[in-house]
């Protein structure tokens, strides 16, 4: 999937390794209008560095295998997931009740290649937590009734709290590595489940440096960089205009508050105390002339979220 952020990485000099004159082979080219416009206006010699290929050529080693092996030396296959179990199984495409969230796509193929190629690695990224407040849930679980990538293909897992290198480790060490990158609100329960299953010694305790894996600690760590203007929300820009971009954090706060009635009520009350100055934001959201109680409350909540 060739998306706009990869084009931004090429422009920034990050994406630069060439294979047969190409820095990227993509089965799909997908992005906003500015993405296609940039490709159209690009000099021909630069545009030739981005080549469309058949999915079978990208996802598999079969067919010209010797050539592909040379081109994919030290390959890093990066995929996202929804959940991971403490034994290293990955959940990416569906839920244990049978609901399908996404197609598997090439994820399995890329993970398999990471084990078929010399010095290659598979990297799975995921958020440690979904939801907020009382409805927050850990995406690092003891077990789950559906799997996309089996535990015997466990390799590298990355959350916002760090990197867990799992390849070649025992179950015990895999569990410890994943606990270290789990959110600390859920570490005690996960730790107890691992001990109850006999996979972790009863006397084991997580070291102090990983017992403060919280969103607040990350926000505190990033605060100086943000204050210095070194951590913009969208570092490579976007198709959002300045007003729309400024509303993204506000909408995030509003979404998080929806999980807790008290938090949402707090935003509404704060909105009641707000004075003018939000007209442009409310107009962009279609809430400048709210109709009915629901829209009026939503407009007040937006006003409150703007002040957070």
Short mmCIF file of C-alpha atoms in Angstrom, two decimals:
data_model
loop_
_atom_site.label_atom_id
_atom_site.label_comp_id
_atom_site.label_asym_id
_atom_site.label_seq_id
_atom_site.Cartn_x
_atom_site.Cartn_y
_atom_site.Cartn_z
CA UNK A 1 0.00 0.00 0.00
CA UNK A 2 1.72 3.18 -1.22
CA UNK A 3 0.20 5.98 0.87
CA UNK A 4 1.01 9.66 1.24
CA UNK A 5 3.14 9.31 4.37
CA UNK A 6 5.60 7.12 2.45
CA UNK A 7 5.94 9.85 -0.15
CA UNK A 8 6.63 12.30 2.68
CA UNK A 9 9.35 9.99 4.02
CA UNK A 10 10.97 9.90 0.58
CA UNK A 11 10.91 13.70 0.37
CA UNK A 12 12.50 13.88 3.83
CA UNK A 13 15.31 11.55 2.76
CA UNK A 14 14.24 8.70 5.03
CA UNK A 15 13.01 6.36 2.29
CA UNK A 16 16.05 6.09 0.02
CA UNK A 17 17.30 2.52 -0.47
CA UNK A 18 16.89 1.59 -4.14
CA UNK A 19 16.42 -1.84 -5.67
CA UNK A 20 16.64 -1.93 -9.46
CA UNK A 21 16.06 1.83 -9.56
CA UNK A 22 12.98 1.79 -7.30
CA UNK A 23 12.62 2.94 -3.71
CA UNK A 24 9.11 1.47 -3.45
CA UNK A 25 7.03 -1.25 -5.03
CA UNK A 26 3.31 -0.91 -4.34
CA UNK A 27 0.25 -2.96 -5.12
CA UNK A 28 -2.07 -0.05 -4.30
CA UNK A 29 -1.51 3.70 -4.58
CA UNK A 30 -3.93 5.35 -2.16
CA UNK A 31 -4.04 8.84 -0.68
CA UNK A 32 -5.61 12.31 -0.67
CA UNK A 33 -5.79 14.52 -3.75
CA UNK A 34 -2.48 16.17 -2.92
CA UNK A 35 -0.80 12.75 -3.08
CA UNK A 36 -1.89 12.10 -6.66
CA UNK A 37 -1.14 15.68 -7.65
CA UNK A 38 2.42 15.35 -6.30
CA UNK A 39 2.94 12.17 -8.35
CA UNK A 40 1.60 13.83 -11.50
CA UNK A 41 3.90 16.85 -11.15
CA UNK A 42 6.96 14.83 -10.17
CA UNK A 43 9.83 14.64 -12.69
CA UNK A 44 9.69 11.40 -14.66
CA UNK A 45 12.99 10.14 -13.26
CA UNK A 46 11.69 10.56 -9.70
CA UNK A 47 8.28 9.10 -10.45
CA UNK A 48 9.98 6.00 -11.87
CA UNK A 49 11.25 5.25 -8.36
CA UNK A 50 7.68 4.35 -7.33
CA UNK A 51 6.57 1.26 -9.19
CA UNK A 52 3.27 -0.59 -9.16
CA UNK A 53 3.52 -4.38 -9.10
CA UNK A 54 1.20 -7.33 -8.77
CA UNK A 55 0.31 -8.24 -5.20
CA UNK A 56 1.71 -11.71 -5.77
CA UNK A 57 5.09 -10.18 -6.57
CA UNK A 58 5.17 -8.12 -3.40
CA UNK A 59 3.61 -10.50 -0.91
CA UNK A 60 5.39 -13.70 -1.91
CA UNK A 61 8.87 -15.02 -2.53
CA UNK A 62 7.60 -17.43 -5.20
CA UNK A 63 8.62 -16.53 -8.74
CA UNK A 64 12.12 -15.07 -9.24
CA UNK A 65 12.86 -16.16 -5.69
CA UNK A 66 16.62 -15.80 -6.04
CA UNK A 67 16.26 -12.19 -7.23
CA UNK A 68 13.77 -11.36 -4.47
CA UNK A 69 16.04 -12.80 -1.80
CA UNK A 70 18.89 -10.53 -2.91
CA UNK A 71 16.57 -7.50 -3.02
CA UNK A 72 15.12 -8.21 0.45
CA UNK A 73 18.33 -8.53 2.42
CA UNK A 74 17.81 -7.47 6.07
CA UNK A 75 14.12 -6.86 5.31
CA UNK A 76 11.81 -5.37 7.95
CA UNK A 77 8.13 -6.22 7.54
CA UNK A 78 5.98 -3.80 9.54
CA UNK A 79 2.28 -4.48 10.16
CA UNK A 80 -0.37 -3.25 12.59
CA UNK A 81 -2.64 -5.30 14.83
CA UNK A 82 -5.55 -4.90 17.22
CA UNK A 83 -4.39 -7.18 20.03
CA UNK A 84 -1.58 -9.49 21.07
CA UNK A 85 -1.57 -12.30 23.63
CA UNK A 86 1.11 -12.69 26.27
CA UNK A 87 2.34 -15.78 24.43
CA UNK A 88 2.87 -13.78 21.24
CA UNK A 89 -0.16 -14.59 19.07
CA UNK A 90 -1.43 -11.59 17.10
CA UNK A 91 -5.06 -10.59 16.42
CA UNK A 92 -5.48 -8.35 13.37
CA UNK A 93 -8.53 -9.24 11.31
CA UNK A 94 -11.44 -10.44 13.46
CA UNK A 95 -12.99 -10.88 16.88
CA UNK A 96 -13.54 -14.04 18.87
CA UNK A 97 -17.32 -13.80 18.38
CA UNK A 98 -16.86 -14.24 14.63
CA UNK A 99 -17.15 -10.61 13.55
CA UNK A 100 -14.74 -9.71 10.75
CA UNK A 101 -13.00 -6.36 11.22
CA UNK A 102 -10.61 -6.45 8.28
CA UNK A 103 -9.15 -8.72 5.67
CA UNK A 104 -5.89 -10.42 6.57
CA UNK A 105 -4.35 -8.93 3.44
CA UNK A 106 -0.65 -9.65 3.14
CA UNK A 107 0.09 -9.67 6.86
CA UNK A 108 0.64 -13.41 7.13
CA UNK A 109 2.71 -13.41 3.93
CA UNK A 110 5.01 -10.70 5.23
CA UNK A 111 5.41 -12.37 8.62
CA UNK A 112 6.23 -15.66 6.91
CA UNK A 113 8.83 -13.90 4.74
CA UNK A 114 10.48 -12.52 7.86
CA UNK A 115 11.23 -16.09 8.88
CA UNK A 116 12.08 -17.32 5.37
CA UNK A 117 14.67 -14.60 4.63
CA UNK A 118 18.05 -14.34 6.25
CA UNK A 119 18.32 -11.56 8.87
CA UNK A 120 14.74 -10.40 8.21
CA UNK A 121 12.37 -9.40 11.00
CA UNK A 122 8.62 -9.07 11.46
CA UNK A 123 7.43 -6.01 13.38
CA UNK A 124 3.88 -5.79 14.76
CA UNK A 125 2.73 -2.42 16.09
CA UNK A 126 -0.36 -1.78 18.20
CA UNK A 127 -1.74 0.56 20.84
CA UNK A 128 -1.37 -0.91 24.32
CA UNK A 129 -4.86 0.34 25.23
CA UNK A 130 -8.14 1.12 23.49
CA UNK A 131 -10.80 3.36 24.94
CA UNK A 132 -10.42 5.79 27.82
CA UNK A 133 -11.40 6.17 31.43
CA UNK A 134 -13.50 3.37 32.87
CA UNK A 135 -13.98 1.89 29.40
CA UNK A 136 -10.25 1.55 28.73
CA UNK A 137 -9.23 -1.99 27.81
CA UNK A 138 -5.84 -3.58 27.35
CA UNK A 139 -4.87 -4.74 23.87
CA UNK A 140 -2.26 -6.97 25.51
CA UNK A 141 -4.22 -10.00 26.69
CA UNK A 142 -3.49 -13.31 28.35
CA UNK A 143 -5.41 -15.21 25.67
CA UNK A 144 -7.98 -14.60 22.93
CA UNK A 145 -10.40 -16.78 21.01
CA UNK A 146 -9.27 -15.68 17.55
CA UNK A 147 -5.84 -15.33 16.00
CA UNK A 148 -4.32 -13.99 12.79
CA UNK A 149 -0.62 -14.70 13.36
CA UNK A 150 0.18 -17.77 15.51
CA UNK A 151 2.51 -17.63 18.47
CA UNK A 152 5.21 -19.67 16.74
CA UNK A 153 5.73 -16.71 14.37
CA UNK A 154 6.19 -14.18 17.16
CA UNK A 155 8.99 -11.72 16.55
CA UNK A 156 8.96 -7.99 17.44
CA UNK A 157 5.99 -6.21 19.04
CA UNK A 158 5.93 -2.43 19.56
CA UNK A 159 3.49 -0.41 21.67
CA UNK A 160 3.67 3.20 22.79
CA UNK A 161 5.58 1.96 25.84
CA UNK A 162 8.45 0.25 24.08
CA UNK A 163 9.74 -2.68 22.04
CA UNK A 164 9.38 -6.37 22.89
CA UNK A 165 11.83 -8.63 21.04
CA UNK A 166 10.24 -12.09 21.17
CA UNK A 167 11.98 -14.21 18.54
CA UNK A 168 13.64 -17.31 19.92
CA UNK A 169 12.61 -16.64 23.51
CA UNK A 170 10.93 -19.01 25.92
CA UNK A 171 7.27 -18.53 26.82
CA UNK A 172 8.36 -17.16 30.18
CA UNK A 173 10.61 -14.51 28.65
CA UNK A 174 8.04 -13.64 25.97
CA UNK A 175 5.47 -12.97 28.70
CA UNK A 176 7.89 -10.74 30.61
CA UNK A 177 8.83 -8.79 27.46
CA UNK A 178 5.19 -8.12 26.59
CA UNK A 179 4.28 -7.18 30.16
CA UNK A 180 7.00 -4.55 30.00
CA UNK A 181 5.25 -2.81 27.06
CA UNK A 182 1.70 -3.22 28.44
CA UNK A 183 -0.21 -0.39 30.12
CA UNK A 184 0.41 -0.38 33.86
CA UNK A 185 -3.31 -0.25 34.65
CA UNK A 186 -3.55 -3.82 33.39
CA UNK A 187 -0.16 -5.26 34.28
CA UNK A 188 -1.18 -6.69 37.72
CA UNK A 189 -4.08 -8.74 36.32
CA UNK A 190 -2.02 -9.99 33.37
CA UNK A 191 0.85 -10.87 35.69
CA UNK A 192 -1.48 -12.91 37.91
CA UNK A 193 -2.95 -14.78 34.94
CA UNK A 194 0.51 -15.77 33.76
CA UNK A 195 1.44 -16.98 37.24
CA UNK A 196 -1.82 -18.89 37.65
CA UNK A 197 -1.09 -20.72 34.36
CA UNK A 198 2.33 -21.74 35.65
CA UNK A 199 4.13 -19.74 32.96
CA UNK A 200 5.75 -17.30 35.37
CA UNK A 201 7.31 -17.90 38.76
CA UNK A 202 5.20 -16.81 41.72
CA UNK A 203 7.88 -14.51 43.08
CA UNK A 204 8.37 -12.51 39.89
CA UNK A 205 7.73 -8.75 40.04
CA UNK A 206 8.00 -6.24 37.22
CA UNK A 207 10.88 -3.78 37.64
CA UNK A 208 9.98 -0.28 38.80
CA UNK A 209 10.91 1.39 35.51
CA UNK A 210 8.05 -0.30 33.63
CA UNK A 211 5.38 0.07 36.31
CA UNK A 212 4.59 3.63 35.21
CA UNK A 213 3.43 2.87 31.68
CA UNK A 214 0.62 5.42 31.52
CA UNK A 215 -0.68 7.97 28.99
CA UNK A 216 0.14 10.68 31.52
CA UNK A 217 3.82 9.71 31.62
CA UNK A 218 4.02 9.80 27.82
CA UNK A 219 2.33 13.21 27.74
CA UNK A 220 4.78 14.49 30.36
CA UNK A 221 7.76 13.13 28.43
CA UNK A 222 6.61 14.75 25.17
CA UNK A 223 5.63 18.09 26.72
CA UNK A 224 9.05 19.80 26.32
CA UNK A 225 9.29 18.78 22.65
CA UNK A 226 5.75 19.99 21.99
CA UNK A 227 6.41 23.27 23.76
CA UNK A 228 9.48 23.76 21.56
CA UNK A 229 7.45 23.07 18.41
CA UNK A 230 9.37 19.85 17.71
CA UNK A 231 6.40 17.49 17.85
CA UNK A 232 3.69 18.83 15.52
CA UNK A 233 0.46 16.87 15.30
CA UNK A 234 0.99 16.17 11.59
CA UNK A 235 4.73 16.58 10.92
CA UNK A 236 4.46 16.21 7.14
CA UNK A 237 1.33 18.33 6.76
CA UNK A 238 -2.10 17.26 5.55
CA UNK A 239 -5.10 18.26 3.45
CA UNK A 240 -6.72 19.75 6.56
CA UNK A 241 -6.94 23.53 6.67
CA UNK A 242 -5.62 25.24 9.87
CA UNK A 243 -9.05 25.32 11.50
CA UNK A 244 -9.70 21.63 10.80
CA UNK A 245 -6.28 20.64 12.09
CA UNK A 246 -6.80 22.66 15.27
CA UNK A 247 -10.05 20.78 15.89
CA UNK A 248 -8.45 17.31 15.85
CA UNK A 249 -7.34 17.32 19.52
CA UNK A 250 -10.70 18.77 20.53
CA UNK A 251 -12.58 15.98 18.78
CA UNK A 252 -10.25 13.46 20.40
CA UNK A 253 -11.08 14.81 23.85
CA UNK A 254 -14.78 14.74 23.00
CA UNK A 255 -14.56 11.12 21.84
CA UNK A 256 -12.70 10.09 25.00
CA UNK A 257 -15.32 11.79 27.19
CA UNK A 258 -18.13 9.85 25.53
CA UNK A 259 -16.93 6.74 27.34
CA UNK A 260 -17.78 8.30 30.71
CA UNK A 261 -21.08 10.15 31.32
CA UNK A 262 -19.52 12.24 34.10
CA UNK A 263 -16.68 13.37 31.87
CA UNK A 264 -19.11 14.28 29.09
CA UNK A 265 -21.31 16.19 31.56
CA UNK A 266 -18.19 18.04 32.71
CA UNK A 267 -17.54 19.22 29.15
CA UNK A 268 -21.14 20.36 28.80
CA UNK A 269 -20.96 22.34 32.06
CA UNK A 270 -17.66 23.87 30.99
CA UNK A 271 -19.28 24.78 27.69
CA UNK A 272 -22.08 26.55 29.53
CA UNK A 273 -19.52 28.77 31.23
CA UNK A 274 -17.75 29.51 27.96
CA UNK A 275 -18.12 32.84 26.28
CA UNK A 276 -17.95 33.66 22.59
CA UNK A 277 -15.01 32.88 20.36
CA UNK A 278 -15.92 29.39 19.17
CA UNK A 279 -18.11 30.40 16.25
CA UNK A 280 -15.67 29.34 13.50
CA UNK A 281 -15.17 25.90 15.05
CA UNK A 282 -18.88 25.34 15.59
CA UNK A 283 -19.66 26.47 12.05
CA UNK A 284 -17.14 24.01 10.62
CA UNK A 285 -18.79 21.23 12.62
CA UNK A 286 -22.29 22.28 11.60
CA UNK A 287 -23.18 23.18 15.17
CA UNK A 288 -23.40 26.96 14.90
CA UNK A 289 -27.20 26.74 14.77
CA UNK A 290 -28.00 23.61 16.77
CA UNK A 291 -31.42 22.09 16.40
CA UNK A 292 -32.96 20.08 19.17
CA UNK A 293 -31.57 19.10 22.57
CA UNK A 294 -29.00 16.62 21.25
CA UNK A 295 -27.27 19.15 18.98
CA UNK A 296 -27.39 21.83 21.67
CA UNK A 297 -25.67 19.53 24.18
CA UNK A 298 -23.11 18.49 21.55
CA UNK A 299 -22.31 22.13 20.81
CA UNK A 300 -21.81 22.82 24.52
CA UNK A 301 -19.57 19.76 24.85
CA UNK A 302 -17.48 20.99 21.92
CA UNK A 303 -17.14 24.39 23.60
CA UNK A 304 -16.00 22.64 26.76
CA UNK A 305 -13.53 20.41 24.90
CA UNK A 306 -12.03 23.45 23.16
CA UNK A 307 -11.05 24.81 26.57
CA UNK A 308 -9.24 21.64 27.63
#
